[in-house]
Tab-separated table of C-alpha atoms in Angstrom:
chain	number	residue	atom	x	y	z
I	100	UNK	CA	30.824	-16.258	-29.125
I	101	UNK	CA	27.441	-14.732	-28.187
I	102	UNK	CA	27.056	-11.020	-28.915
I	103	UNK	CA	25.823	-9.226	-25.831
I	104	UNK	CA	22.412	-7.625	-26.144
I	105	UNK	CA	22.508	-3.955	-25.074
I	106	UNK	CA	20.319	-2.992	-22.180
I	107	UNK	CA	17.726	-0.311	-22.977
I	108	UNK	CA	16.660	1.310	-19.796
I	109	UNK	CA	14.253	3.915	-21.082
I	110	UNK	CA	12.112	1.589	-23.334
I	111	UNK	CA	8.531	1.239	-22.211
I	112	UNK	CA	7.677	-2.274	-20.905
I	113	UNK	CA	4.447	-3.810	-22.169
I	114	UNK	CA	1.662	-2.315	-20.152
I	115	UNK	CA	4.118	-0.669	-17.854
I	116	UNK	CA	5.965	2.756	-17.679
I	117	UNK	CA	9.556	3.126	-18.762
I	118	UNK	CA	12.224	1.889	-16.363
I	119	UNK	CA	13.120	4.231	-13.533
I	120	UNK	CA	16.013	4.167	-11.073
I	121	UNK	CA	13.621	2.988	-8.330
I	122	UNK	CA	12.898	-0.172	-10.354
I	123	UNK	CA	16.521	-1.131	-10.139
I	124	UNK	CA	18.467	-2.822	-7.359
I	125	UNK	CA	22.091	-2.106	-6.691
I	126	UNK	CA	23.427	-4.297	-9.505
I	127	UNK	CA	20.750	-2.922	-11.858
I	128	UNK	CA	21.807	0.581	-11.174
I	129	UNK	CA	25.492	-0.253	-11.809
I	130	UNK	CA	24.578	-1.817	-15.138
I	131	UNK	CA	22.434	1.152	-16.005
I	132	UNK	CA	25.144	3.723	-15.610
I	133	UNK	CA	27.652	1.506	-17.385
I	134	UNK	CA	25.266	1.285	-20.345
I	135	UNK	CA	25.139	5.080	-20.365
I	136	UNK	CA	28.915	5.252	-20.487
I	137	UNK	CA	29.275	6.676	-17.009
I	138	UNK	CA	31.710	5.641	-14.259
I	139	UNK	CA	30.364	3.123	-11.698
I	140	UNK	CA	30.361	5.573	-8.842
I	141	UNK	CA	27.539	7.506	-10.521
I	142	UNK	CA	25.133	4.635	-9.585
I	143	UNK	CA	25.633	5.264	-5.879
I	144	UNK	CA	25.610	9.061	-6.455
I	145	UNK	CA	22.180	8.897	-8.227
I	146	UNK	CA	20.730	6.589	-5.638
I	147	UNK	CA	21.815	9.021	-2.830
I	148	UNK	CA	20.070	11.860	-4.610
I	149	UNK	CA	16.831	9.950	-5.091
I	150	UNK	CA	16.621	8.035	-1.771
I	151	UNK	CA	18.742	10.172	0.529
I	152	UNK	CA	17.820	13.688	-0.667
I	153	UNK	CA	14.408	12.693	-2.122
I	154	UNK	CA	15.311	14.372	-5.378
I	155	UNK	CA	13.855	13.129	-8.656
I	156	UNK	CA	14.720	16.148	-10.850
I	157	UNK	CA	18.090	15.684	-12.503
I	158	UNK	CA	18.403	19.442	-13.077
I	159	UNK	CA	18.666	19.824	-9.296
I	160	UNK	CA	21.338	17.156	-8.900
I	161	UNK	CA	24.176	19.649	-8.692
I	162	UNK	CA	26.885	16.905	-8.210
I	163	UNK	CA	26.010	15.477	-11.638
I	164	UNK	CA	27.772	17.318	-14.478
I	165	UNK	CA	25.342	19.479	-16.436
I	166	UNK	CA	26.338	17.713	-19.735
I	167	UNK	CA	25.166	14.403	-18.285
I	168	UNK	CA	21.807	15.427	-16.871
I	169	UNK	CA	19.616	15.206	-19.933
I	170	UNK	CA	20.894	11.698	-20.869
I	171	UNK	CA	20.564	10.460	-17.224
I	172	UNK	CA	17.101	12.010	-16.880
I	173	UNK	CA	15.820	10.352	-20.023
I	174	UNK	CA	17.236	6.973	-19.050
I	175	UNK	CA	16.695	6.744	-15.359
I	176	UNK	CA	14.351	9.521	-14.212
I	177	UNK	CA	11.338	9.530	-16.518
I	178	UNK	CA	8.371	11.379	-15.056
I	179	UNK	CA	6.199	8.618	-13.617
I	180	UNK	CA	3.526	10.429	-11.640
I	181	UNK	CA	2.107	13.940	-12.077
I	182	UNK	CA	-0.189	15.372	-9.441
I	183	UNK	CA	-3.621	16.166	-10.902
I	184	UNK	CA	-4.970	17.628	-7.631
I	185	UNK	CA	-4.330	17.759	-3.908
I	186	UNK	CA	-7.422	17.784	-1.639
I	187	UNK	CA	-7.060	18.461	2.083
I	188	UNK	CA	-9.191	18.300	5.172
I	189	UNK	CA	-8.829	17.891	8.953
I	190	UNK	CA	-7.305	21.379	9.086
I	191	UNK	CA	-4.856	20.397	6.362
I	192	UNK	CA	-3.442	17.382	8.170
I	193	UNK	CA	-5.085	14.908	5.736
I	194	UNK	CA	-4.145	15.267	2.095
I	195	UNK	CA	-5.332	13.133	-0.767
I	196	UNK	CA	-3.483	13.282	-4.035
I	197	UNK	CA	-4.825	12.176	-7.408
I	198	UNK	CA	-1.892	11.149	-9.596
I	199	UNK	CA	-1.770	10.706	-13.348
I	200	UNK	CA	0.741	8.242	-14.700
I	201	UNK	CA	2.487	8.847	-17.971
I	202	UNK	CA	-0.054	6.651	-19.865
I	203	UNK	CA	-2.957	8.630	-18.363
I	204	UNK	CA	-3.736	6.067	-15.666
I	205	UNK	CA	-5.221	7.590	-12.460
I	206	UNK	CA	-4.296	6.496	-8.987
I	207	UNK	CA	-4.432	7.904	-5.445
I	208	UNK	CA	-2.470	8.233	-2.248
I	209	UNK	CA	-3.473	9.773	1.134
I	210	UNK	CA	-1.070	11.406	3.601
I	211	UNK	CA	-2.414	11.576	7.166
I	212	UNK	CA	-0.503	13.556	9.819
I	213	UNK	CA	-1.111	12.746	13.499
I	214	UNK	CA	0.507	14.283	16.532
I	215	UNK	CA	2.973	11.361	16.921
I	216	UNK	CA	3.311	10.086	13.273
I	217	UNK	CA	2.689	10.672	9.661
I	218	UNK	CA	1.135	7.786	7.686
I	219	UNK	CA	0.936	7.444	3.888
I	220	UNK	CA	-1.680	5.193	2.308
I	221	UNK	CA	-0.447	4.114	-1.082
I	222	UNK	CA	-1.796	2.294	-4.162
I	223	UNK	CA	-0.255	-0.776	-5.669
I	224	UNK	CA	-2.524	-1.103	-8.661
I	225	UNK	CA	-4.605	1.277	-10.768
I	226	UNK	CA	-8.092	-0.004	-9.939
I	227	UNK	CA	-8.580	-3.436	-8.450
I	228	UNK	CA	-9.734	-6.781	-9.784
I	229	UNK	CA	-11.034	-8.205	-6.497
I	230	UNK	CA	-14.537	-6.894	-7.107
I	231	UNK	CA	-15.573	-6.286	-3.527
I	232	UNK	CA	-18.995	-4.679	-3.993
I	233	UNK	CA	-18.749	-2.082	-1.172
I	234	UNK	CA	-15.378	-0.714	-2.393
I	235	UNK	CA	-15.106	2.157	-4.857
I	236	UNK	CA	-11.968	0.763	-6.353
I	237	UNK	CA	-13.467	-2.655	-6.653
I	238	UNK	CA	-16.460	-1.221	-8.515
I	239	UNK	CA	-14.039	0.383	-11.085
I	240	UNK	CA	-12.253	-2.807	-11.970
I	241	UNK	CA	-8.504	-3.255	-12.663
I	242	UNK	CA	-6.707	-1.030	-15.066
I	243	UNK	CA	-3.143	-2.322	-14.516
I	244	UNK	CA	-0.411	-3.140	-12.005
I	245	UNK	CA	1.785	-0.275	-10.890
I	246	UNK	CA	5.529	-0.587	-11.383
I	247	UNK	CA	7.889	-0.868	-8.453
I	248	UNK	CA	9.025	2.729	-9.138
I	249	UNK	CA	5.459	4.104	-9.268
I	250	UNK	CA	4.847	2.585	-5.923
I	251	UNK	CA	8.078	3.865	-4.437
I	252	UNK	CA	7.690	7.354	-5.909
I	253	UNK	CA	4.457	7.880	-3.998
I	254	UNK	CA	6.424	7.421	-0.882
I	255	UNK	CA	9.369	9.534	-1.925
I	256	UNK	CA	7.035	12.355	-2.829
I	257	UNK	CA	5.261	12.191	0.524
I	258	UNK	CA	8.518	12.078	2.436
I	259	UNK	CA	9.656	15.206	0.597
I	260	UNK	CA	6.297	16.901	1.328
I	261	UNK	CA	6.689	16.232	5.039
I	262	UNK	CA	10.348	17.347	5.060
I	263	UNK	CA	9.505	20.572	3.252
I	264	UNK	CA	6.550	21.396	5.507
I	265	UNK	CA	4.011	21.084	2.658
I	266	UNK	CA	1.522	19.490	4.983
I	267	UNK	CA	-0.152	21.466	7.862
I	268	UNK	CA	1.958	21.318	10.980
I	269	UNK	CA	5.262	22.365	9.614
I	270	UNK	CA	8.262	20.323	8.734
I	271	UNK	CA	8.181	16.706	9.727
I	272	UNK	CA	9.056	13.166	8.800
I	273	UNK	CA	7.094	10.337	7.095
I	274	UNK	CA	7.010	7.492	9.578
I	275	UNK	CA	4.509	4.881	8.359
I	276	UNK	CA	3.388	3.452	5.021
I	277	UNK	CA	0.300	1.341	4.505
I	278	UNK	CA	-0.506	-0.602	1.248
I	279	UNK	CA	-4.206	0.142	1.681
I	280	UNK	CA	-4.841	2.337	-1.296
I	281	UNK	CA	-6.067	1.209	-4.742
I	282	UNK	CA	-5.457	-2.412	-5.674
I	283	UNK	CA	-4.688	-5.795	-4.088
I	284	UNK	CA	-1.003	-5.660	-3.152
I	285	UNK	CA	-0.448	-9.381	-3.281
I	286	UNK	CA	-1.899	-9.551	-6.765
I	287	UNK	CA	1.062	-7.436	-7.855
I	288	UNK	CA	3.405	-9.463	-5.659
I	289	UNK	CA	6.828	-9.155	-7.214
I	290	UNK	CA	6.664	-5.350	-7.583
I	291	UNK	CA	5.157	-4.783	-4.195
I	292	UNK	CA	7.849	-6.844	-2.367
I	293	UNK	CA	10.529	-4.986	-4.370
I	294	UNK	CA	8.936	-1.670	-3.389
I	295	UNK	CA	8.885	-2.716	0.241
I	296	UNK	CA	12.595	-3.423	0.105
I	297	UNK	CA	13.250	-0.021	-1.504
I	298	UNK	CA	11.080	1.761	0.969
I	299	UNK	CA	12.769	0.106	4.033
I	300	UNK	CA	16.406	-0.237	3.014
I	301	UNK	CA	18.785	2.479	4.268
I	302	UNK	CA	19.986	5.034	1.829
I	303	UNK	CA	21.513	4.687	-0.828
I	304	UNK	CA	19.605	1.453	-1.236
I	305	UNK	CA	16.226	2.828	-0.210
I	306	UNK	CA	14.231	5.339	1.787
I	307	UNK	CA	15.071	3.992	5.243
I	308	UNK	CA	11.653	3.524	6.852
I	309	UNK	CA	11.416	0.734	9.464
I	310	UNK	CA	9.914	-2.492	8.110
I	311	UNK	CA	7.813	-2.555	11.255
I	312	UNK	CA	6.241	0.756	10.153
I	313	UNK	CA	5.033	-0.767	6.861
I	314	UNK	CA	1.681	-2.580	6.534
I	315	UNK	CA	0.819	-4.736	3.526
I	316	UNK	CA	-2.931	-5.411	3.147
I	317	UNK	CA	-4.641	-8.240	1.347
I	318	UNK	CA	-8.192	-9.524	0.851
I	319	UNK	CA	-6.875	-13.001	1.557
I	320	UNK	CA	-4.676	-14.480	-1.269
I	321	UNK	CA	-3.652	-17.423	0.973
I	322	UNK	CA	-0.675	-18.795	-1.067
I	323	UNK	CA	0.768	-15.247	-1.457
I	324	UNK	CA	0.463	-14.676	2.326
I	325	UNK	CA	2.587	-17.762	2.873
I	326	UNK	CA	5.037	-16.617	0.287
I	327	UNK	CA	5.285	-13.225	1.939
I	328	UNK	CA	5.919	-14.968	5.289
I	329	UNK	CA	9.049	-16.602	3.705
I	330	UNK	CA	10.494	-13.302	2.414
I	331	UNK	CA	12.430	-12.510	5.664
I	332	UNK	CA	10.541	-9.274	6.092
I	333	UNK	CA	8.957	-7.971	9.288
I	334	UNK	CA	6.132	-5.875	7.823
I	335	UNK	CA	2.669	-5.952	9.346
I	336	UNK	CA	0.163	-8.184	7.525
I	337	UNK	CA	-3.367	-6.803	7.352
I	338	UNK	CA	-6.124	-9.191	6.190
I	339	UNK	CA	-9.365	-7.619	5.000
I	340	UNK	CA	-11.759	-10.213	6.351
I	341	UNK	CA	-15.035	-8.245	6.703
I	342	UNK	CA	-17.052	-11.323	7.925
I	343	UNK	CA	-16.189	-14.502	9.649
I	344	UNK	CA	-18.545	-16.734	7.704
I	345	UNK	CA	-17.918	-18.122	4.158
I	346	UNK	CA	-21.519	-17.672	3.092
I	347	UNK	CA	-21.455	-13.856	3.327
I	348	UNK	CA	-17.761	-13.501	2.532
I	349	UNK	CA	-18.331	-15.224	-0.841
I	350	UNK	CA	-20.321	-12.106	-1.676
I	351	UNK	CA	-18.499	-9.365	0.132
I	352	UNK	CA	-15.046	-10.632	-0.887
I	353	UNK	CA	-15.441	-12.812	-3.988
I	354	UNK	CA	-11.879	-14.167	-3.757
I	355	UNK	CA	-13.257	-16.171	-0.796
I	356	UNK	CA	-14.709	-18.583	-3.396
I	357	UNK	CA	-11.074	-19.619	-3.990
I	358	UNK	CA	-9.689	-19.415	-0.427
I	359	UNK	CA	-12.076	-19.882	2.421
I	360	UNK	CA	-12.005	-18.062	5.744
I	361	UNK	CA	-10.221	-21.049	7.380
I	362	UNK	CA	-7.590	-21.167	4.627
I	363	UNK	CA	-6.999	-17.420	4.944
I	364	UNK	CA	-6.715	-17.637	8.775
I	365	UNK	CA	-4.354	-20.652	8.450
I	366	UNK	CA	-2.105	-18.642	6.209
I	367	UNK	CA	-2.297	-15.666	8.539
I	368	UNK	CA	-1.208	-17.936	11.372
I	369	UNK	CA	1.755	-19.155	9.290
I	370	UNK	CA	2.726	-15.542	8.704
I	371	UNK	CA	2.474	-14.784	12.473
I	372	UNK	CA	4.523	-17.835	13.317
I	373	UNK	CA	7.247	-17.100	10.771
I	374	UNK	CA	7.630	-13.446	11.556
I	375	UNK	CA	6.511	-13.112	15.162
I	376	UNK	CA	4.333	-10.186	14.119
I	377	UNK	CA	0.723	-9.761	15.178
I	378	UNK	CA	-1.790	-9.898	12.248
I	379	UNK	CA	-4.237	-7.125	11.774
I	380	UNK	CA	-7.733	-8.175	10.740
I	381	UNK	CA	-9.582	-5.377	8.859
I	382	UNK	CA	-13.385	-5.411	9.230
I	383	UNK	CA	-15.473	-2.756	7.496
I	384	UNK	CA	-18.673	-2.639	9.575
I	385	UNK	CA	-21.668	-2.423	7.225
I	386	UNK	CA	-25.140	-1.672	8.519
I	387	UNK	CA	-27.484	-4.727	8.541
I	388	UNK	CA	-24.947	-6.737	6.525
I	389	UNK	CA	-22.033	-7.897	8.703
I	390	UNK	CA	-22.715	-6.026	12.003
I	391	UNK	CA	-24.857	-8.645	13.800
I	392	UNK	CA	-23.904	-9.627	17.375
I	393	UNK	CA	-23.550	-13.331	16.469
I	394	UNK	CA	-21.005	-12.386	13.777
I	395	UNK	CA	-19.038	-10.498	16.333
I	396	UNK	CA	-19.047	-13.601	18.610
I	397	UNK	CA	-18.070	-15.872	15.653
I	398	UNK	CA	-15.294	-13.514	14.618
I	399	UNK	CA	-13.806	-13.438	18.076
I	400	UNK	CA	-13.977	-17.207	18.522
I	401	UNK	CA	-12.426	-17.960	15.103
I	402	UNK	CA	-9.563	-15.453	15.535
I	403	UNK	CA	-8.801	-16.644	18.982
I	404	UNK	CA	-8.664	-20.213	17.887
I	405	UNK	CA	-6.605	-19.502	14.754
I	406	UNK	CA	-4.199	-16.793	16.005
I	407	UNK	CA	-4.435	-16.599	19.780
I	408	UNK	CA	-2.807	-13.370	20.942
I	409	UNK	CA	-1.146	-12.649	17.597
I	410	UNK	CA	-4.150	-10.846	16.250
I	411	UNK	CA	-5.853	-7.440	16.452
I	412	UNK	CA	-9.159	-6.482	14.916
I	413	UNK	CA	-9.281	-3.078	13.254
I	414	UNK	CA	-12.913	-2.192	12.954
I	415	UNK	CA	-13.541	0.281	10.141
I	416	UNK	CA	-16.656	2.444	9.993
I	417	UNK	CA	-17.750	2.136	6.348
I	418	UNK	CA	-17.029	5.200	4.178
I	419	UNK	CA	-20.055	4.989	1.788
I	420	UNK	CA	-19.468	5.550	-1.887
I	421	UNK	CA	-21.866	7.844	-3.839
I	422	UNK	CA	-25.021	5.971	-4.894
I	423	UNK	CA	-24.058	2.849	-2.881
I	424	UNK	CA	-26.642	0.766	-1.091
I	425	UNK	CA	-24.067	0.143	1.706
I	426	UNK	CA	-23.904	2.275	4.819
I	427	UNK	CA	-21.974	2.503	8.070
I	428	UNK	CA	-23.334	0.624	11.111
I	429	UNK	CA	-24.755	2.880	13.881
I	430	UNK	CA	-22.417	3.796	16.706
I	431	UNK	CA	-24.287	1.750	19.314
I	432	UNK	CA	-24.043	-1.306	17.121
I	433	UNK	CA	-20.321	-0.588	16.558
I	434	UNK	CA	-19.698	-0.399	20.352
I	435	UNK	CA	-21.511	-3.681	20.949
I	436	UNK	CA	-19.567	-5.364	18.185
I	437	UNK	CA	-16.270	-4.250	19.684
I	438	UNK	CA	-17.398	-5.475	23.222
I	439	UNK	CA	-18.315	-8.879	21.889
I	440	UNK	CA	-15.008	-9.431	20.065
I	441	UNK	CA	-13.023	-8.367	23.121
I	442	UNK	CA	-15.139	-10.754	25.246
I	443	UNK	CA	-13.766	-13.689	23.142
I	444	UNK	CA	-10.194	-12.649	24.113
I	445	UNK	CA	-9.329	-10.740	20.960
I	446	UNK	CA	-8.009	-7.223	20.917
I	447	UNK	CA	-10.368	-4.899	18.862
I	448	UNK	CA	-10.402	-1.118	18.272
I	449	UNK	CA	-12.187	1.254	15.841
I	450	UNK	CA	-10.063	2.871	13.266
I	451	UNK	CA	-9.816	6.632	13.369
I	452	UNK	CA	-11.658	7.746	10.186
I	453	UNK	CA	-10.330	10.552	8.191
I	454	UNK	CA	-11.146	12.265	4.950
I	455	UNK	CA	-14.769	11.340	4.336
I	456	UNK	CA	-15.483	14.893	3.154
I	457	UNK	CA	-12.737	14.632	0.511
I	458	UNK	CA	-13.828	11.186	-0.828
I	459	UNK	CA	-10.841	9.544	0.893
I	460	UNK	CA	-12.177	6.021	0.502
I	461	UNK	CA	-10.017	4.242	-2.089
I	462	UNK	CA	-10.958	4.921	-5.623
I	463	UNK	CA	-13.541	7.751	-4.978
I	464	UNK	CA	-11.417	10.636	-6.241
I	465	UNK	CA	-10.309	8.752	-9.346
I	466	UNK	CA	-13.919	7.834	-10.075
I	467	UNK	CA	-14.938	11.544	-9.895
I	468	UNK	CA	-12.340	12.303	-12.496
C-alpha cells in the first residue's frame, strides 16, 4: 500500500512564490484546509473572505478563530506583493503601482478611472522575453513568470481600492481588467488562464468580473491563440500587430520570425469564429517607422480580408521611453492613418492615452527603480 505524500502548501516552488489561496481551485482549497487539520467548511469561508470581501489579512478574518489565524496565514495567505510606491496623475484618476514580490522582483499595475468604468492594467510576467525594441518592458528582458495568485492579487487589491474610495472620485467598483502590463500573457499560459477563471468566477470561486470585461493581449503566439479559443472563455483577444508587413514586423515584434502576420491573423480569425468576439488589433503608431499611408491601406485590407467585421483597430500613440530613438507620430499623420484604415471597411479609433507624466508605459517605473 502506497504511503500518501503530505501536501505542503507553504513551500516555495522553484522560481515561484509560495502557494497562496488564489493559486488553488475549489478542490485544492478543500485539500489545503484538510491538510491543516481544519473542517472542510473553512475552505469556502476563506474563499469568501478573499474573493467576496477582498480581504487578504487573516487577522481581519473575524469569522476565523484567533487560534487558527497564524497557521492559516502562513499556509494560505503569504504576502505576495508589497506596494513600493503609488504614483498618480489625471487629477488622481490614474494610479500606477510599483509592486515588490517576496523575492524582490518588481512589477507594475495601472488603475484608470473613467466616468463610466474603472480599468486595471495588470502584469502577467516580471519583465518580458519578447524583445520588442520600442517597449520598456521588452528592453528589460524577462525575470520570471508571475504565479496565478500574484496576477489575481493585483486585481483584488485594485477592487478593494475602488471599493474603499482610495482612488479619486470616491467609492466605486472595478469593472474591467486588461492583461496589457508587463509580460506576454500567452507565454505564461497556464497561470494566466487560471487567473482569468479566478477573476471572472462568482464568489466564492472568484472575484466575479464579467469575462467580456477582461482583455488578454498577445504579440501573436499563434498556437496559444488557438488554444485560448478552445478554453470556452469569452474574453476579448487583443493582438499587438504594430505593422501589417512581415519585413518590418520581424524587427518590431521579433516573434514574427516564428509566426508570420498571416499565421497570426488566421489564428485571430479562429478565435473570433470560436468565441463570436471581435478581435482588437493593437497598433503603436511610431513616427517614420510604421505610420506611412500605404501601411494603413495594407493594414485595413489584410484585416478586412482575414476578419471581416470581427475586428477593431486600437491605434496607440507611442509613449516614448527615456533615451529611446522611437517617437509618437504627429497628430495629422495619426488622423490620416485612421481615415485610411476606416476606408478599407475596418473600425479604427485612437486609444485614450493616460499617465505619460508618471511613466505609465509598461516597464518604465520598474526600470527607474
